[in-house]
Tab-separated table of C-alpha atoms in Angstrom:
chain	number	residue	atom	x	y	z
A	27	UNK	CA	147.124	152.257	58.234
A	28	UNK	CA	145.139	150.629	61.266
A	29	UNK	CA	146.368	150.171	64.768
A	30	UNK	CA	147.472	146.912	66.198
A	31	UNK	CA	146.276	145.185	69.182
A	32	UNK	CA	148.472	147.257	71.795
A	33	UNK	CA	147.913	150.235	70.266
A	34	UNK	CA	144.052	149.736	70.496
A	35	UNK	CA	144.280	148.778	74.013
A	36	UNK	CA	146.626	151.796	74.687
A	37	UNK	CA	144.082	153.886	72.954
A	38	UNK	CA	141.105	152.563	75.101
A	39	UNK	CA	142.964	153.471	78.375
A	40	UNK	CA	143.030	157.195	77.419
A	41	UNK	CA	139.118	157.344	77.440
A	42	UNK	CA	138.223	159.077	80.562
A	43	UNK	CA	136.061	157.643	83.021
A	44	UNK	CA	133.106	159.696	82.389
A	45	UNK	CA	133.254	158.664	78.632
A	46	UNK	CA	133.331	154.852	79.860
A	47	UNK	CA	129.990	156.018	81.837
A	48	UNK	CA	128.468	157.490	78.735
A	49	UNK	CA	129.187	154.234	76.560
A	50	UNK	CA	128.083	151.920	79.368
A	51	UNK	CA	124.540	153.697	79.915
A	52	UNK	CA	124.018	154.020	76.303
A	53	UNK	CA	123.381	150.589	75.390
A	54	UNK	CA	120.052	149.552	74.389
A	55	UNK	CA	120.484	146.101	76.393
A	56	UNK	CA	120.729	145.925	80.204
A	57	UNK	CA	124.234	145.202	81.617
A	58	UNK	CA	124.770	143.616	85.238
A	59	UNK	CA	128.545	143.364	86.141
A	60	UNK	CA	129.620	141.208	89.199
A	61	UNK	CA	133.056	140.374	90.615
A	62	UNK	CA	134.228	136.636	90.408
A	63	UNK	CA	132.445	136.285	93.782
A	64	UNK	CA	128.972	137.298	92.249
A	65	UNK	CA	128.800	140.742	94.206
A	66	UNK	CA	127.318	143.484	92.110
A	67	UNK	CA	129.911	145.884	90.479
A	68	UNK	CA	128.129	147.838	87.805
A	69	UNK	CA	124.284	148.489	86.712
A	70	UNK	CA	123.842	150.503	83.713
A	71	UNK	CA	120.673	152.614	83.077
A	72	UNK	CA	119.144	150.004	80.786
A	73	UNK	CA	118.827	147.299	83.473
A	74	UNK	CA	117.406	149.960	85.322
A	75	UNK	CA	114.532	150.308	82.929
A	76	UNK	CA	114.266	146.964	82.003
A	77	UNK	CA	113.820	145.539	85.509
A	78	UNK	CA	112.748	148.426	87.611
A	79	UNK	CA	115.528	148.021	89.888
A	80	UNK	CA	117.611	150.740	91.109
A	81	UNK	CA	121.418	150.415	90.825
A	82	UNK	CA	121.755	151.713	94.564
A	83	UNK	CA	119.835	148.617	95.779
A	84	UNK	CA	122.108	146.170	94.062
A	85	UNK	CA	125.506	147.649	93.986
A	86	UNK	CA	127.886	145.582	96.453
A	87	UNK	CA	125.288	142.800	97.078
A	88	UNK	CA	125.522	139.281	95.559
A	89	UNK	CA	123.234	137.598	93.044
A	90	UNK	CA	122.559	135.237	95.960
A	91	UNK	CA	121.600	137.751	98.256
A	92	UNK	CA	119.318	139.623	96.115
A	93	UNK	CA	117.383	136.241	95.362
A	94	UNK	CA	117.314	135.719	99.255
A	95	UNK	CA	115.921	139.143	99.826
A	96	UNK	CA	113.290	138.853	97.135
A	97	UNK	CA	114.764	141.414	94.511
A	98	UNK	CA	115.597	138.870	91.951
A	99	UNK	CA	113.441	135.511	91.125
A	100	UNK	CA	116.800	133.923	90.326
A	101	UNK	CA	120.112	135.102	88.192
A	102	UNK	CA	122.165	133.667	85.770
A	103	UNK	CA	125.352	134.993	88.049
A	104	UNK	CA	125.292	131.610	90.157
A	105	UNK	CA	125.294	129.383	87.476
A	106	UNK	CA	128.123	130.956	85.745
A	107	UNK	CA	130.293	131.310	89.025
A	108	UNK	CA	129.607	127.251	89.341
A	109	UNK	CA	130.126	126.134	85.848
A	110	UNK	CA	132.327	128.597	84.519
A	111	UNK	CA	130.517	128.830	81.315
A	112	UNK	CA	128.107	131.039	79.770
A	113	UNK	CA	124.499	130.425	81.284
A	114	UNK	CA	121.228	132.010	79.592
A	115	UNK	CA	117.927	132.135	81.597
A	116	UNK	CA	114.524	133.862	81.260
A	117	UNK	CA	113.811	136.132	84.120
A	118	UNK	CA	110.304	137.744	84.723
A	119	UNK	CA	110.495	141.257	86.298
A	120	UNK	CA	108.338	144.431	86.263
A	121	UNK	CA	106.019	142.659	84.060
A	122	UNK	CA	108.577	142.014	81.641
A	123	UNK	CA	110.045	138.680	80.121
A	124	UNK	CA	113.869	139.141	80.141
A	125	UNK	CA	116.513	136.958	78.174
A	126	UNK	CA	119.701	137.228	80.448
A	127	UNK	CA	122.528	135.784	79.271
A	128	UNK	CA	125.985	135.656	81.813
A	129	UNK	CA	129.445	135.270	80.312
A	130	UNK	CA	132.468	134.524	82.601
A	131	UNK	CA	135.486	136.638	82.312
A	132	UNK	CA	138.844	135.458	83.323
A	133	UNK	CA	141.917	137.216	84.296
A	134	UNK	CA	145.841	136.013	83.335
A	135	UNK	CA	145.880	133.404	85.739
A	136	UNK	CA	142.499	132.080	84.379
A	137	UNK	CA	140.690	132.685	87.404
A	138	UNK	CA	137.145	133.946	86.905
A	139	UNK	CA	137.471	137.417	87.853
A	140	UNK	CA	133.936	139.442	86.259
A	141	UNK	CA	130.622	137.852	85.283
A	142	UNK	CA	129.107	140.203	82.794
A	143	UNK	CA	125.154	139.891	82.083
A	144	UNK	CA	123.339	140.908	79.358
A	145	UNK	CA	119.705	141.743	79.816
A	146	UNK	CA	117.226	142.034	76.880
A	147	UNK	CA	113.336	142.360	76.942
A	148	UNK	CA	111.594	139.566	74.803
A	149	UNK	CA	108.059	140.390	76.042
A	150	UNK	CA	107.136	141.439	72.416
A	151	UNK	CA	108.933	138.357	70.902
A	152	UNK	CA	107.217	136.226	73.007
A	153	UNK	CA	103.790	137.713	72.250
A	154	UNK	CA	104.631	137.609	68.921
A	155	UNK	CA	105.442	133.924	69.288
A	156	UNK	CA	102.430	133.264	70.921
A	157	UNK	CA	100.304	135.170	68.385
A	158	UNK	CA	102.295	132.945	65.576
A	159	UNK	CA	101.180	129.870	67.807
A	160	UNK	CA	97.547	130.780	67.561
A	161	UNK	CA	97.732	131.609	63.957
A	162	UNK	CA	99.358	128.441	63.241
A	163	UNK	CA	96.828	126.746	65.222
A	164	UNK	CA	93.966	128.639	63.265
A	165	UNK	CA	95.751	127.844	59.893
A	166	UNK	CA	95.443	124.042	61.014
A	167	UNK	CA	92.188	124.451	61.617
A	168	UNK	CA	91.514	126.175	58.182
A	169	UNK	CA	93.430	123.339	56.631
A	170	UNK	CA	91.529	120.779	57.919
A	171	UNK	CA	88.146	122.489	57.102
A	172	UNK	CA	89.517	122.772	53.626
A	173	UNK	CA	90.374	119.281	53.519
A	174	UNK	CA	86.571	118.159	54.637
A	175	UNK	CA	85.304	120.461	51.921
A	176	UNK	CA	87.799	119.180	49.382
A	177	UNK	CA	86.688	115.578	50.415
A	178	UNK	CA	82.599	116.789	50.432
A	179	UNK	CA	83.513	118.119	46.742
A	180	UNK	CA	85.568	115.308	45.428
A	181	UNK	CA	82.585	112.963	46.250
A	182	UNK	CA	80.672	115.210	44.307
A	183	UNK	CA	83.265	115.062	41.289
A	184	UNK	CA	83.800	111.596	41.597
A	185	UNK	CA	79.748	110.804	41.559
A	186	UNK	CA	79.248	108.327	38.903
A	187	UNK	CA	77.376	109.522	35.768
A	188	UNK	CA	74.593	106.746	35.329
A	189	UNK	CA	70.664	106.365	36.017
A	190	UNK	CA	71.223	102.924	35.265
A	191	UNK	CA	70.160	100.589	37.650
A	192	UNK	CA	72.672	97.829	36.971
A	193	UNK	CA	75.444	100.538	37.077
A	194	UNK	CA	74.097	102.274	40.209
A	195	UNK	CA	74.276	98.810	42.122
A	196	UNK	CA	77.958	98.232	40.838
A	197	UNK	CA	78.909	101.216	41.735
A	198	UNK	CA	77.297	101.172	45.350
A	199	UNK	CA	79.173	97.676	45.638
A	200	UNK	CA	82.496	99.328	44.156
A	201	UNK	CA	82.047	101.699	47.001
A	202	UNK	CA	82.167	99.208	49.740
A	203	UNK	CA	84.956	97.299	48.553
A	204	UNK	CA	86.852	100.524	47.646
A	205	UNK	CA	87.013	100.958	51.697
A	206	UNK	CA	89.039	97.456	51.885
A	207	UNK	CA	92.342	96.224	50.213
A	208	UNK	CA	90.886	93.467	48.089
A	209	UNK	CA	92.108	92.774	44.753
A	210	UNK	CA	89.743	93.762	42.055
A	211	UNK	CA	88.998	92.146	38.626
A	212	UNK	CA	87.011	94.359	36.090
A	213	UNK	CA	85.814	92.732	33.091
A	214	UNK	CA	83.790	94.159	29.870
A	215	UNK	CA	84.062	95.376	26.581
A	216	UNK	CA	86.686	97.585	25.278
A	217	UNK	CA	85.383	101.254	26.100
A	218	UNK	CA	82.781	100.568	28.666
A	219	UNK	CA	84.967	102.550	31.172
A	220	UNK	CA	87.010	99.975	33.291
A	221	UNK	CA	89.466	102.528	33.843
A	222	UNK	CA	87.055	104.793	35.060
A	223	UNK	CA	86.050	102.431	37.741
A	224	UNK	CA	89.397	101.709	38.539
A	225	UNK	CA	90.263	104.969	39.199
A	226	UNK	CA	87.130	105.634	41.094
A	227	UNK	CA	88.182	102.915	43.267
A	228	UNK	CA	91.286	104.208	43.917
A	229	UNK	CA	90.049	107.624	44.551
A	230	UNK	CA	87.340	106.512	47.197
A	231	UNK	CA	89.877	104.119	48.820
A	232	UNK	CA	92.303	104.709	51.968
A	233	UNK	CA	94.834	104.667	49.601
A	234	UNK	CA	93.664	107.686	47.576
A	235	UNK	CA	96.562	109.873	48.944
A	236	UNK	CA	99.027	107.146	47.740
A	237	UNK	CA	100.366	106.687	44.186
A	238	UNK	CA	98.237	105.436	41.691
A	239	UNK	CA	100.363	103.588	38.723
A	240	UNK	CA	98.375	102.303	35.820
A	241	UNK	CA	100.011	99.828	33.438
A	242	UNK	CA	98.889	98.700	30.141
A	243	UNK	CA	100.130	95.047	29.851
A	244	UNK	CA	99.401	95.123	26.032
A	245	UNK	CA	102.067	97.921	25.048
A	246	UNK	CA	104.763	96.609	27.142
A	247	UNK	CA	107.365	94.765	24.848
A	248	UNK	CA	107.718	91.132	26.205
A	249	UNK	CA	111.440	91.746	26.965
A	250	UNK	CA	110.936	94.435	28.807
A	251	UNK	CA	108.172	93.548	31.085
A	252	UNK	CA	109.798	92.129	33.981
A	253	UNK	CA	112.016	95.053	34.522
A	254	UNK	CA	109.104	97.610	34.040
A	255	UNK	CA	107.230	95.592	36.672
A	256	UNK	CA	109.482	94.533	39.115
A	257	UNK	CA	112.973	96.503	38.459
A	258	UNK	CA	116.543	95.676	38.337
A	259	UNK	CA	120.071	95.818	40.053
A	260	UNK	CA	123.306	97.369	38.645
A	261	UNK	CA	124.829	95.073	36.040
A	262	UNK	CA	121.655	92.830	35.764
A	263	UNK	CA	122.281	92.794	32.140
A	264	UNK	CA	124.015	94.858	29.230
A	265	UNK	CA	123.103	98.438	29.669
A	266	UNK	CA	122.284	98.242	33.380
A	267	UNK	CA	124.453	100.965	34.643
A	268	UNK	CA	122.445	101.750	37.727
A	269	UNK	CA	119.691	100.139	39.615
A	270	UNK	CA	116.185	101.046	39.078
A	271	UNK	CA	112.834	100.693	40.852
A	272	UNK	CA	109.959	98.502	39.259
A	273	UNK	CA	106.499	99.729	39.148
A	274	UNK	CA	105.537	97.665	41.987
A	275	UNK	CA	107.779	99.411	44.074
A	276	UNK	CA	106.650	102.958	42.761
A	277	UNK	CA	102.911	101.849	43.708
A	278	UNK	CA	103.949	100.889	47.467
A	279	UNK	CA	101.424	101.757	49.967
A	280	UNK	CA	98.954	102.843	46.789
A	281	UNK	CA	97.269	101.135	44.024
A	282	UNK	CA	98.492	99.650	40.593
A	283	UNK	CA	95.801	99.111	38.070
A	284	UNK	CA	97.111	96.145	35.295
A	285	UNK	CA	94.758	96.929	32.270
A	286	UNK	CA	94.761	94.345	29.678
A	287	UNK	CA	95.924	91.733	31.972
A	288	UNK	CA	95.053	88.845	29.677
A	289	UNK	CA	97.986	89.661	27.362
A	290	UNK	CA	100.396	89.299	30.428
A	291	UNK	CA	103.083	86.216	29.097
A	292	UNK	CA	102.603	82.859	31.194
A	293	UNK	CA	106.274	83.524	32.651
A	294	UNK	CA	105.158	87.248	34.132
A	295	UNK	CA	101.727	85.459	35.353
A	296	UNK	CA	103.653	83.472	37.555
A	297	UNK	CA	105.884	86.476	39.171
A	298	UNK	CA	102.769	88.334	39.475
A	299	UNK	CA	101.093	85.627	41.562
A	300	UNK	CA	103.902	85.686	43.831
A	301	UNK	CA	103.422	89.429	44.585
A	302	UNK	CA	99.897	88.436	45.200
A	303	UNK	CA	100.573	85.722	47.574
A	304	UNK	CA	103.629	86.820	49.116
A	305	UNK	CA	103.431	90.702	48.711
A	306	UNK	CA	107.037	90.989	47.731
A	307	UNK	CA	108.686	91.480	44.464
A	308	UNK	CA	112.372	90.369	43.261
A	309	UNK	CA	114.332	92.735	41.057
A	310	UNK	CA	116.401	91.158	38.214
A	311	UNK	CA	119.847	90.578	39.613
A	312	UNK	CA	118.944	90.799	42.944
A	313	UNK	CA	119.257	88.112	45.907
A	314	UNK	CA	116.971	89.809	48.270
A	315	UNK	CA	113.154	90.219	47.930
A	316	UNK	CA	111.272	93.614	48.695
A	317	UNK	CA	108.080	93.708	50.421
A	318	UNK	CA	105.494	95.924	48.809
A	319	UNK	CA	102.128	96.987	50.137
A	320	UNK	CA	99.984	97.600	46.949
A	321	UNK	CA	96.492	96.877	46.069
A	322	UNK	CA	95.929	95.496	42.806
A	323	UNK	CA	93.468	96.189	40.316
A	324	UNK	CA	93.495	94.227	37.053
A	325	UNK	CA	91.098	94.837	33.837
A	326	UNK	CA	90.433	92.448	30.784
A	327	UNK	CA	87.872	92.644	28.083
A	328	UNK	CA	88.959	88.913	27.320
A	329	UNK	CA	87.455	85.904	28.769
A	330	UNK	CA	89.959	84.603	31.530
A	331	UNK	CA	87.614	81.540	31.764
A	332	UNK	CA	88.352	80.731	28.287
A	333	UNK	CA	91.786	81.409	28.353
A	334	UNK	CA	92.597	79.139	31.588
A	335	UNK	CA	90.422	76.286	29.771
A	336	UNK	CA	92.795	76.943	26.784
A	337	UNK	CA	96.206	77.208	28.773
A	338	UNK	CA	96.690	80.681	27.890
A	339	UNK	CA	96.211	81.917	31.678
A	340	UNK	CA	97.136	80.593	35.097
A	341	UNK	CA	93.910	79.300	36.832
A	342	UNK	CA	95.749	79.976	40.237
A	343	UNK	CA	96.311	83.460	39.158
A	344	UNK	CA	92.881	83.658	37.601
A	345	UNK	CA	91.276	82.808	41.214
A	346	UNK	CA	93.790	85.110	43.061
A	347	UNK	CA	92.594	88.047	40.823
A	348	UNK	CA	88.860	87.079	41.048
A	349	UNK	CA	88.492	88.048	44.712
A	350	UNK	CA	86.001	90.611	43.822
A	351	UNK	CA	85.143	90.900	40.061
A	352	UNK	CA	82.977	93.566	38.481
A	353	UNK	CA	81.303	93.187	34.930
A	354	UNK	CA	80.726	96.596	33.422
A	355	UNK	CA	77.800	96.182	30.848
A	356	UNK	CA	78.038	97.672	27.481
A	357	UNK	CA	76.495	100.980	26.825
A	358	UNK	CA	73.791	99.423	24.570
A	359	UNK	CA	72.338	97.536	27.580
A	360	UNK	CA	72.219	101.001	29.551
A	361	UNK	CA	70.957	103.280	27.205
A	362	UNK	CA	69.324	105.505	29.778
A	363	UNK	CA	72.917	106.796	30.523
A	364	UNK	CA	73.323	108.109	27.127
A	365	UNK	CA	71.644	111.472	27.805
A	366	UNK	CA	73.658	111.864	30.866
A	367	UNK	CA	76.811	111.229	28.999
A	368	UNK	CA	76.134	113.597	26.149
A	369	UNK	CA	75.082	116.182	28.617
A	370	UNK	CA	78.712	115.500	30.158
A	371	UNK	CA	80.880	115.232	27.401
A	372	UNK	CA	79.173	118.645	25.657
A	373	UNK	CA	79.999	120.676	28.926
A	374	UNK	CA	83.671	119.141	29.240
A	375	UNK	CA	84.490	120.082	25.354
A	376	UNK	CA	82.792	122.891	25.616
A	377	UNK	CA	84.944	123.888	28.217
A	378	UNK	CA	88.104	122.846	26.493
A	379	UNK	CA	87.525	124.496	23.330
A	380	UNK	CA	85.494	127.335	24.690
A	381	UNK	CA	82.228	126.543	22.781
A	382	UNK	CA	79.032	126.168	23.754
A	383	UNK	CA	77.233	123.776	21.659
A	384	UNK	CA	73.793	121.898	21.984
A	385	UNK	CA	72.517	118.629	20.053
A	386	UNK	CA	69.750	118.746	17.980
A	387	UNK	CA	66.646	116.559	18.618
A	388	UNK	CA	67.211	114.538	15.555
A	389	UNK	CA	71.040	114.170	16.260
A	390	UNK	CA	69.900	112.952	19.657
A	391	UNK	CA	67.464	110.343	18.385
A	392	UNK	CA	70.425	109.101	16.377
A	393	UNK	CA	72.807	108.860	19.427
A	394	UNK	CA	70.045	107.021	21.598
A	395	UNK	CA	69.316	104.423	19.090
A	396	UNK	CA	73.010	103.771	17.603
A	397	UNK	CA	74.486	100.485	19.028
A	398	UNK	CA	78.026	102.005	20.072
A	399	UNK	CA	80.144	98.861	19.550
A	400	UNK	CA	83.062	101.122	20.841
A	401	UNK	CA	80.911	102.175	23.959
A	402	UNK	CA	81.647	105.137	26.244
A	403	UNK	CA	84.885	105.852	24.503
A	404	UNK	CA	83.386	105.829	20.993
A	405	UNK	CA	80.500	108.003	22.464
A	406	UNK	CA	82.975	110.326	23.957
A	407	UNK	CA	85.286	110.862	20.998
A	408	UNK	CA	82.301	111.388	18.875
A	409	UNK	CA	81.121	114.293	20.761
A	410	UNK	CA	84.284	115.699	21.114
A	411	UNK	CA	84.667	115.347	16.976
A	412	UNK	CA	81.348	117.310	16.650
A	413	UNK	CA	81.893	119.974	19.245
A	414	UNK	CA	85.188	120.599	16.983
A	415	UNK	CA	83.879	120.581	13.616
A	416	UNK	CA	80.523	122.102	13.991
A	417	UNK	CA	80.364	125.930	13.230
A	418	UNK	CA	77.020	126.206	14.502
A	419	UNK	CA	75.638	126.577	18.052
A	420	UNK	CA	73.807	123.316	17.661
A	421	UNK	CA	75.028	120.006	16.214
A	422	UNK	CA	72.834	119.215	13.452
A	423	UNK	CA	72.685	115.849	11.221
A	424	UNK	CA	74.736	117.177	8.612
A	425	UNK	CA	77.500	117.331	11.262
A	426	UNK	CA	77.333	113.350	11.562
A	427	UNK	CA	79.841	110.905	9.811
A	428	UNK	CA	77.650	108.915	7.338
A	429	UNK	CA	77.589	105.661	9.152
A	430	UNK	CA	75.862	107.466	12.193
A	431	UNK	CA	73.644	109.618	9.963
A	432	UNK	CA	72.416	106.576	8.079
A	433	UNK	CA	72.185	104.529	11.085
A	434	UNK	CA	68.025	103.672	11.607
A	435	UNK	CA	66.121	105.987	14.223
A	436	UNK	CA	63.667	104.298	16.292
A	437	UNK	CA	59.999	104.006	15.236
A	438	UNK	CA	58.428	106.031	17.982
A	439	UNK	CA	61.017	108.793	17.266
A	440	UNK	CA	59.806	111.872	18.867
A	441	UNK	CA	62.090	114.454	16.676
A	442	UNK	CA	59.407	115.923	14.507
A	443	UNK	CA	56.997	116.987	17.040
A	444	UNK	CA	57.156	120.598	18.339
A	445	UNK	CA	60.422	121.531	19.850
A	446	UNK	CA	59.421	121.907	23.474
A	447	UNK	CA	58.292	118.180	23.808
A	448	UNK	CA	61.149	116.640	21.754
A	449	UNK	CA	62.863	113.742	23.329
A	450	UNK	CA	66.020	115.444	24.392
A	451	UNK	CA	64.374	118.284	25.974
A	452	UNK	CA	61.789	116.293	27.681
A	453	UNK	CA	64.494	114.086	29.209
A	454	UNK	CA	66.401	117.034	29.766
A	455	UNK	CA	63.592	118.708	31.824
A	456	UNK	CA	62.650	115.384	33.847
A	457	UNK	CA	66.280	114.842	34.645
A	458	UNK	CA	66.735	118.529	35.994
A	459	UNK	CA	63.657	118.105	37.913
A	460	UNK	CA	64.429	114.933	39.627
A	461	UNK	CA	67.987	116.154	40.394
A	462	UNK	CA	66.372	119.477	42.058
A	463	UNK	CA	64.401	117.069	44.395
A	464	UNK	CA	67.366	115.818	45.729
A	465	UNK	CA	69.390	118.919	45.995
A	466	UNK	CA	69.535	121.830	48.425
A	467	UNK	CA	70.341	124.347	45.383
A	468	UNK	CA	70.745	124.856	42.106
A	469	UNK	CA	74.557	125.093	42.733
A	470	UNK	CA	74.489	121.489	44.359
A	471	UNK	CA	72.232	120.009	41.137
A	472	UNK	CA	74.910	121.450	38.566
A	473	UNK	CA	77.603	119.579	40.509
A	474	UNK	CA	75.632	116.538	40.616
A	475	UNK	CA	74.877	116.859	36.802
A	476	UNK	CA	78.278	117.947	36.067
A	477	UNK	CA	77.467	121.206	34.176
A	478	UNK	CA	78.196	125.032	34.642
A	479	UNK	CA	76.072	126.567	37.155
A	480	UNK	CA	75.021	129.285	34.620
A	481	UNK	CA	74.305	126.404	32.036
A	482	UNK	CA	72.050	124.761	34.384
A	483	UNK	CA	70.465	128.037	35.460
A	484	UNK	CA	69.949	128.938	31.557
A	485	UNK	CA	68.270	125.479	30.831
A	486	UNK	CA	66.020	125.909	33.724
A	487	UNK	CA	64.725	129.166	32.333
A	488	UNK	CA	64.660	127.560	28.861
A	489	UNK	CA	62.581	124.414	30.032
A	490	UNK	CA	60.237	126.608	32.240
A	491	UNK	CA	61.005	124.627	35.357
A	492	UNK	CA	59.467	126.028	38.593
A	493	UNK	CA	62.642	125.547	40.499
A	494	UNK	CA	61.547	127.478	43.531
A	495	UNK	CA	58.613	125.268	43.982
A	496	UNK	CA	60.881	121.939	43.927
A	497	UNK	CA	63.271	123.293	46.016
A	498	UNK	CA	60.524	124.513	48.900
A	499	UNK	CA	59.334	120.813	48.879
A	500	UNK	CA	62.670	119.613	49.476
A	501	UNK	CA	62.803	121.368	52.768
A	502	UNK	CA	59.211	120.875	53.819
A	503	UNK	CA	59.173	116.993	52.891
A	504	UNK	CA	58.786	114.723	55.788
C-alpha cells in the first residue's frame, strides 16, 4: 500500500543534506533558486556548465545586481517578482541559447518566498529549426521549379494535334481567348472535337486550377434540369430532405461546359440567361440569390440561328453565348490531320492494351480517302477497335470492317509502290523531319508528336533519317 501525502513529506525530510545536494546537482537542466527578493540562494552544477557562470560569483547577489554588473544580460527573476506569475525568456550565455523559465513559489500566507528558474540549452534545437527553415525554403524553391516544369510539360501535352491551317488558326485564337473570361460558343458536327477544344481552353486559362464541370444538356431529364444546374433548398419538393448545391455552384471560380446547349428547354434558357447577365443563381425553394463566378463554354452541333428563327432558342441567349464563337471544320475538310491522329491513337491505345501495332499502307490509304461522317470520334473508335482485334503487328485490309474495306481508294494511290515510298512512310518521314527541325532533341520531338521516345528513335532508324544533321542545323540556323 502506498504512502499518503503526510508520509511522503515526512520521508522527504529524512533525506540528508548531502543527498539533496546530489539530487540537485544530478539534474540535466540548470536550476537557479532565488528568495522572494531575488537574491540567489542555490545554483546547481548544470547551470554553471550551461552558462559559464560560477556559483560563487552569483550566490547572495540579486538578479538585478548581476544584470547591472554585466554578469547576466537579463533574467526571468525580476519578471516573476513583478508579475507573481511564471515567466519564460531566451538568454544568450557562453555562446549558447538558453531557455529560462522562472516559476514563483509561495508560502502558506501566499507570499512569494522563492523563485525557481529552470535553464535548458536550446542551441541545437534553434540550429535545427534554422536548418528546417532553410530546407523549407529549398523545398518551396523546388516546388516552384517543378510547377514551372509541369506547366511547360502541360503546354507540350496540350499542344493540339493538327497540321490544318484552319485548325492552327483556330487554336491560336482560342489560346488568346483562354486568357480572358469571355463566354465561348463552339459549333461543329458531332465528333469533330468540341469537347477537346473546351477542355483545352480551360486548361490554358487562369481558371485551370479551379473546377471544370461538364454538363451534357441532352441527357438531363427535363424535370431534373433545374435542380441539377441550380440546386435546391431543403423541403423545396417532395424528397428534398436536405439542401443541395447545383452544378453552377460546383463550378464557382472555374468553368462549366454546357454540351448540346441546343437541347436546353426554353424555360431553362431563361434561367441560364440570368446567370450570364447577373452572375447569380437561385436554388429551387430559395428566396435569396447566390453569386457565382463561372466561365461558360457552350457547344452544339445544331444551327442555333435556325432554332432562333423557329422559336426554339432564345435570341437574347444566343447573342449572350455568341461572344466568341468557334466553328470546328469536319475531318473530311482537314485530311492533313488524319495521319497525325492515326499516329496519336495508335500510340495511345498501344499503351493502354500493351500492343505495338502499325498500319499497312493499304489501310492508311483507305483511312485517308474515307469521308468519316463521325469525324475524329469515329476515327478514334476505329483505331481502338483495330488495335484490339488484330492478331498481327500490322493492321491489314482484312482487319477492316466491310464498309471501310470496300470504300474507294484514291486514283493516285501509292500503296502498290515499293514499301519505302508508300504514302504512310513518306508522310511519316516528312513529318518527323519537319518536327525535328523545330526541336532541340528527339525527346522533345517525341513529346510534340505524342509518341514514346523509343518509338520515335526506332522510326528514325527505320526511315533512315539523318537526325544529327537536322538537329545540328537547328543550332546553327540564324
